[in-house]
Amino acid sequence: MSIIKPYRYIPDEEIEARANDILKRMQETPKYIPKWPLDATRVAEFLGLDVVWDRIPPDAEGKIAARILPLEHLIEINEDILELPKGFEESTVAHELGHWELHIDQKAAGKFEERIEQSIEIDMQPFLCRAVTGQLQKMERQAQSFASYLLMPRYILEQMVAERDLTKWSHLYAMQKDLGVTISNLTTRLKQLNWIILHPADKTIYLGKAAPMCKK
């Protein structure tokens, strides 16, 4: 029995629905009503997970950005992330929540926990988050998509763009601050929605075909 689910293709619609379901359940719980910028550690707490920042030394395969200890319901984030621009912290925690929701077999985790309670020794390796290739890379992309949907849900973006011009960088940076993400996170999300098109040569922003009515 493995606590890590084998890779499977998950449509973006399903990943987005999973993230929205968590936000909906939080909205229905007075103690955890989400506010933006979203505190991803509060989402983790809502899901029964602890988050700690610690030094995670590299292993033989290289640097480790974060790891999940499923049986301890613990997410460890490499404190080196704190040296990166603001926005990477929430994205990293939300990314690990994506792994927890999409790739950790929580039913299997419960069975392993029962064995531990029965004093049966279990050797459980943590789920590591790092630069990878192949199917593991696809899992990393799924987790990052989950993080994007969680931190920047469509309904929040629609509220924000009502008073902003998406073709102006100053307005995007204002949105970035309100969302607590990096500008790269935000532009990637807006491009995925087809709300903006970025000209690669001079960084000119154009409205995409699906862009909502924005302030001009």
Tab-separated table of C-alpha atoms in Angstrom:
chain	number	residue	atom	x	y	z
A	1	MET	CA	0.000	0.000	0.000
A	2	SER	CA	1.399	3.396	-0.993
A	3	ILE	CA	0.425	6.691	0.522
A	4	ILE	CA	1.296	8.479	-2.720
A	5	LYS	CA	-1.270	8.127	-5.478
A	6	PRO	CA	0.038	7.058	-8.897
A	7	TYR	CA	0.059	9.843	-11.446
A	8	ARG	CA	-3.157	10.391	-13.370
A	9	TYR	CA	-4.232	13.151	-15.704
A	10	ILE	CA	-6.505	15.587	-13.863
A	11	PRO	CA	-8.409	18.131	-15.984
A	12	ASP	CA	-7.906	21.755	-14.982
A	13	GLU	CA	-11.648	21.999	-14.363
A	14	GLU	CA	-11.399	19.304	-11.697
A	15	ILE	CA	-8.395	20.934	-10.029
A	16	GLU	CA	-10.187	24.285	-9.974
A	17	ALA	CA	-13.318	22.657	-8.550
A	18	ARG	CA	-11.286	21.040	-5.761
A	19	ALA	CA	-9.768	24.403	-4.802
A	20	ASN	CA	-13.143	26.163	-4.966
A	21	ASP	CA	-14.726	23.465	-2.806
A	22	ILE	CA	-12.224	24.169	-0.035
A	23	LEU	CA	-12.900	27.917	-0.248
A	24	LYS	CA	-16.655	27.232	-0.171
A	25	ARG	CA	-16.344	25.057	2.925
A	26	MET	CA	-14.182	27.687	4.604
A	27	GLN	CA	-16.771	30.334	3.729
A	28	GLU	CA	-19.360	28.239	5.562
A	29	THR	CA	-17.151	28.058	8.679
A	30	PRO	CA	-17.155	31.419	10.545
A	31	LYS	CA	-13.704	30.880	12.036
A	32	TYR	CA	-12.152	30.307	8.608
A	33	ILE	CA	-13.993	32.673	6.256
A	34	PRO	CA	-11.328	33.415	3.611
A	35	LYS	CA	-10.022	36.942	3.149
A	36	TRP	CA	-7.578	38.263	0.578
A	37	PRO	CA	-4.673	38.184	0.423
A	38	LEU	CA	-5.392	34.582	1.361
A	39	ASP	CA	-3.331	33.171	4.216
A	40	ALA	CA	-2.462	29.690	2.947
A	41	THR	CA	-1.460	28.534	6.432
A	42	ARG	CA	-5.053	29.179	7.535
A	43	VAL	CA	-6.222	26.944	4.709
A	44	ALA	CA	-3.778	24.289	5.927
A	45	GLU	CA	-5.140	24.615	9.459
A	46	PHE	CA	-8.677	24.246	8.128
A	47	LEU	CA	-7.586	21.001	6.436
A	48	GLY	CA	-6.017	19.706	9.654
A	49	LEU	CA	-2.410	20.362	8.652
A	50	ASP	CA	0.413	22.128	10.442
A	51	VAL	CA	2.935	24.236	8.524
A	52	VAL	CA	6.479	24.858	9.761
A	53	TRP	CA	9.446	26.680	8.264
A	54	ASP	CA	12.744	24.895	8.758
A	55	ARG	CA	16.083	24.325	7.141
A	56	ILE	CA	15.770	21.339	4.811
A	57	PRO	CA	19.243	20.268	3.703
A	58	PRO	CA	19.697	19.055	0.127
A	59	ASP	CA	20.095	15.346	-0.480
A	60	ALA	CA	21.948	13.416	-3.174
A	61	GLU	CA	19.389	14.539	-5.778
A	62	GLY	CA	19.630	18.256	-5.001
A	63	LYS	CA	17.647	20.971	-3.244
A	64	ILE	CA	14.313	20.292	-1.549
A	65	ALA	CA	11.850	23.192	-1.548
A	66	ALA	CA	9.348	21.553	0.788
A	67	ARG	CA	8.134	18.202	2.020
A	68	ILE	CA	4.974	16.674	3.382
A	69	LEU	CA	4.980	14.220	6.276
A	70	PRO	CA	1.545	12.631	5.729
A	71	LEU	CA	1.265	10.696	8.972
A	72	GLU	CA	2.186	13.762	11.011
A	73	HIS	CA	-0.185	15.940	8.957
A	74	LEU	CA	2.763	18.292	8.597
A	75	ILE	CA	4.066	20.478	5.785
A	76	GLU	CA	7.675	21.601	6.101
A	77	ILE	CA	8.799	24.541	3.971
A	78	ASN	CA	12.475	25.227	3.368
A	79	GLU	CA	13.251	28.520	5.104
A	80	ASP	CA	15.343	29.525	2.071
A	81	ILE	CA	11.982	30.442	0.494
A	82	LEU	CA	11.832	33.398	2.894
A	83	GLU	CA	14.738	34.984	1.013
A	84	LEU	CA	12.721	35.084	-2.219
A	85	PRO	CA	10.434	38.001	-3.201
A	86	LYS	CA	7.208	38.348	-1.246
A	87	GLY	CA	4.507	36.125	-2.678
A	88	PHE	CA	6.601	32.989	-2.922
A	89	GLU	CA	5.700	32.013	0.644
A	90	GLU	CA	1.950	31.752	0.067
A	91	SER	CA	2.471	30.135	-3.325
A	92	THR	CA	4.746	27.486	-1.819
A	93	VAL	CA	2.336	26.611	0.983
A	94	ALA	CA	-0.610	26.548	-1.445
A	95	HIS	CA	1.452	24.350	-3.793
A	96	GLU	CA	1.979	21.813	-1.003
A	97	LEU	CA	-1.744	21.906	-0.225
A	98	GLY	CA	-2.234	20.958	-3.871
A	99	HIS	CA	-0.083	17.883	-3.357
A	100	TRP	CA	-2.021	17.031	-0.187
A	101	GLU	CA	-5.371	17.272	-1.941
A	102	LEU	CA	-4.414	15.727	-5.290
A	103	HIS	CA	-1.564	13.298	-4.663
A	104	ILE	CA	-1.656	12.068	-1.066
A	105	ASP	CA	-3.929	9.084	-0.464
A	106	GLN	CA	-5.524	10.302	2.742
A	107	LYS	CA	-7.488	7.081	3.251
A	108	ALA	CA	-4.245	5.110	3.100
A	109	ALA	CA	-2.713	7.588	5.549
A	110	GLY	CA	-5.529	6.832	7.975
A	111	LYS	CA	-4.843	3.098	7.733
A	112	PHE	CA	-1.139	3.640	8.384
A	113	GLU	CA	-2.040	5.765	11.409
A	114	GLU	CA	-4.157	2.885	12.738
A	115	ARG	CA	-1.159	0.556	12.415
A	116	ILE	CA	1.013	2.985	14.343
A	117	GLU	CA	-1.594	3.103	17.109
A	118	GLN	CA	-1.319	-0.699	17.222
A	119	SER	CA	2.475	-0.320	17.727
A	120	ILE	CA	3.210	-1.638	14.238
A	121	GLU	CA	6.414	-0.025	13.000
A	122	ILE	CA	5.961	1.979	9.799
A	123	ASP	CA	8.761	3.349	7.621
A	124	MET	CA	7.104	6.261	5.859
A	125	GLN	CA	9.210	8.529	3.664
A	126	PRO	CA	8.124	12.167	3.246
A	127	PHE	CA	6.692	13.472	-0.008
A	128	LEU	CA	9.416	15.730	-1.415
A	129	CYS	CA	8.827	18.800	-3.551
A	130	ARG	CA	11.739	19.577	-5.865
A	131	ALA	CA	12.739	20.067	-9.490
A	132	VAL	CA	11.845	16.813	-11.250
A	133	THR	CA	11.120	15.372	-14.679
A	134	GLY	CA	8.639	12.943	-16.211
A	135	GLN	CA	5.415	12.108	-14.431
A	136	LEU	CA	6.579	13.738	-11.193
A	137	GLN	CA	6.964	16.986	-13.111
A	138	LYS	CA	3.349	16.639	-14.241
A	139	MET	CA	2.313	16.244	-10.603
A	140	GLU	CA	4.239	19.411	-9.753
A	141	ARG	CA	2.340	21.275	-12.471
A	142	GLN	CA	-0.964	20.023	-11.093
A	143	ALA	CA	-0.028	21.230	-7.608
A	144	GLN	CA	0.945	24.639	-8.978
A	145	SER	CA	-2.354	24.900	-10.851
A	146	PHE	CA	-4.162	24.117	-7.596
A	147	ALA	CA	-2.199	26.870	-5.842
A	148	SER	CA	-3.181	29.337	-8.557
A	149	TYR	CA	-6.867	28.471	-8.305
A	150	LEU	CA	-6.762	28.643	-4.505
A	151	LEU	CA	-4.953	31.978	-4.181
A	152	MET	CA	-6.582	33.621	-7.210
A	153	PRO	CA	-10.100	32.211	-7.648
A	154	ARG	CA	-12.009	33.546	-10.621
A	155	TYR	CA	-14.718	35.262	-8.549
A	156	ILE	CA	-12.128	37.263	-6.596
A	157	LEU	CA	-10.336	38.281	-9.789
A	158	GLU	CA	-13.639	39.382	-11.313
A	159	GLN	CA	-14.258	41.632	-8.309
A	160	MET	CA	-10.775	43.141	-8.531
A	161	VAL	CA	-10.733	43.880	-12.261
A	162	ALA	CA	-14.022	45.775	-12.079
A	163	GLU	CA	-12.098	48.873	-10.987
A	164	ARG	CA	-8.850	48.267	-12.842
A	165	ASP	CA	-7.391	48.401	-16.322
A	166	LEU	CA	-5.687	45.099	-17.130
A	167	THR	CA	-3.561	46.728	-19.818
A	168	LYS	CA	-1.686	48.826	-17.248
A	169	TRP	CA	1.198	47.327	-15.282
A	170	SER	CA	0.509	49.655	-12.332
A	171	HIS	CA	-2.969	48.151	-12.008
A	172	LEU	CA	-1.593	44.601	-12.195
A	173	TYR	CA	0.951	45.351	-9.483
A	174	ALA	CA	-1.852	46.715	-7.323
A	175	MET	CA	-3.772	43.464	-7.860
A	176	GLN	CA	-0.648	41.471	-7.064
A	177	LYS	CA	-0.339	43.236	-3.723
A	178	ASP	CA	-4.013	42.682	-2.901
A	179	LEU	CA	-3.696	38.983	-3.758
A	180	GLY	CA	-0.374	38.413	-1.973
A	181	VAL	CA	1.157	36.590	-4.948
A	182	THR	CA	4.060	37.295	-7.307
A	183	ILE	CA	3.490	39.305	-10.467
A	184	SER	CA	4.464	36.187	-12.418
A	185	ASN	CA	1.759	34.189	-10.608
A	186	LEU	CA	-0.809	36.824	-11.483
A	187	THR	CA	0.069	37.299	-15.152
A	188	THR	CA	0.201	33.534	-15.666
A	189	ARG	CA	-3.285	33.218	-14.160
A	190	LEU	CA	-4.673	36.083	-16.255
A	191	LYS	CA	-3.170	34.617	-19.418
A	192	GLN	CA	-4.651	31.219	-18.541
A	193	LEU	CA	-8.064	32.889	-18.283
A	194	ASN	CA	-7.409	34.609	-21.627
A	195	TRP	CA	-7.966	37.961	-19.963
A	196	ILE	CA	-4.621	39.368	-21.092
A	197	ILE	CA	-2.059	38.810	-23.834
A	198	LEU	CA	1.551	39.819	-23.149
A	199	HIS	CA	3.680	40.937	-26.081
A	200	PRO	CA	6.994	39.111	-25.540
A	201	ALA	CA	9.170	41.836	-27.072
A	202	ASP	CA	8.180	44.950	-25.147
A	203	LYS	CA	5.880	43.649	-22.379
A	204	THR	CA	2.891	45.513	-23.805
A	205	ILE	CA	-0.366	44.150	-22.388
A	206	TYR	CA	-3.427	43.584	-24.546
A	207	LEU	CA	-6.856	42.429	-23.458
A	208	GLY	CA	-7.664	38.811	-24.275
A	209	LYS	CA	-10.876	37.673	-25.887
A	210	ALA	CA	-12.337	36.491	-22.574
A	211	ALA	CA	-11.444	39.636	-20.616
A	212	PRO	CA	-14.328	40.932	-18.486
A	213	MET	CA	-15.447	44.537	-18.724
A	214	CYS	CA	-12.698	46.534	-17.108
A	215	LYS	CA	-12.226	50.135	-16.136
A	216	LYS	CA	-10.565	52.102	-18.943
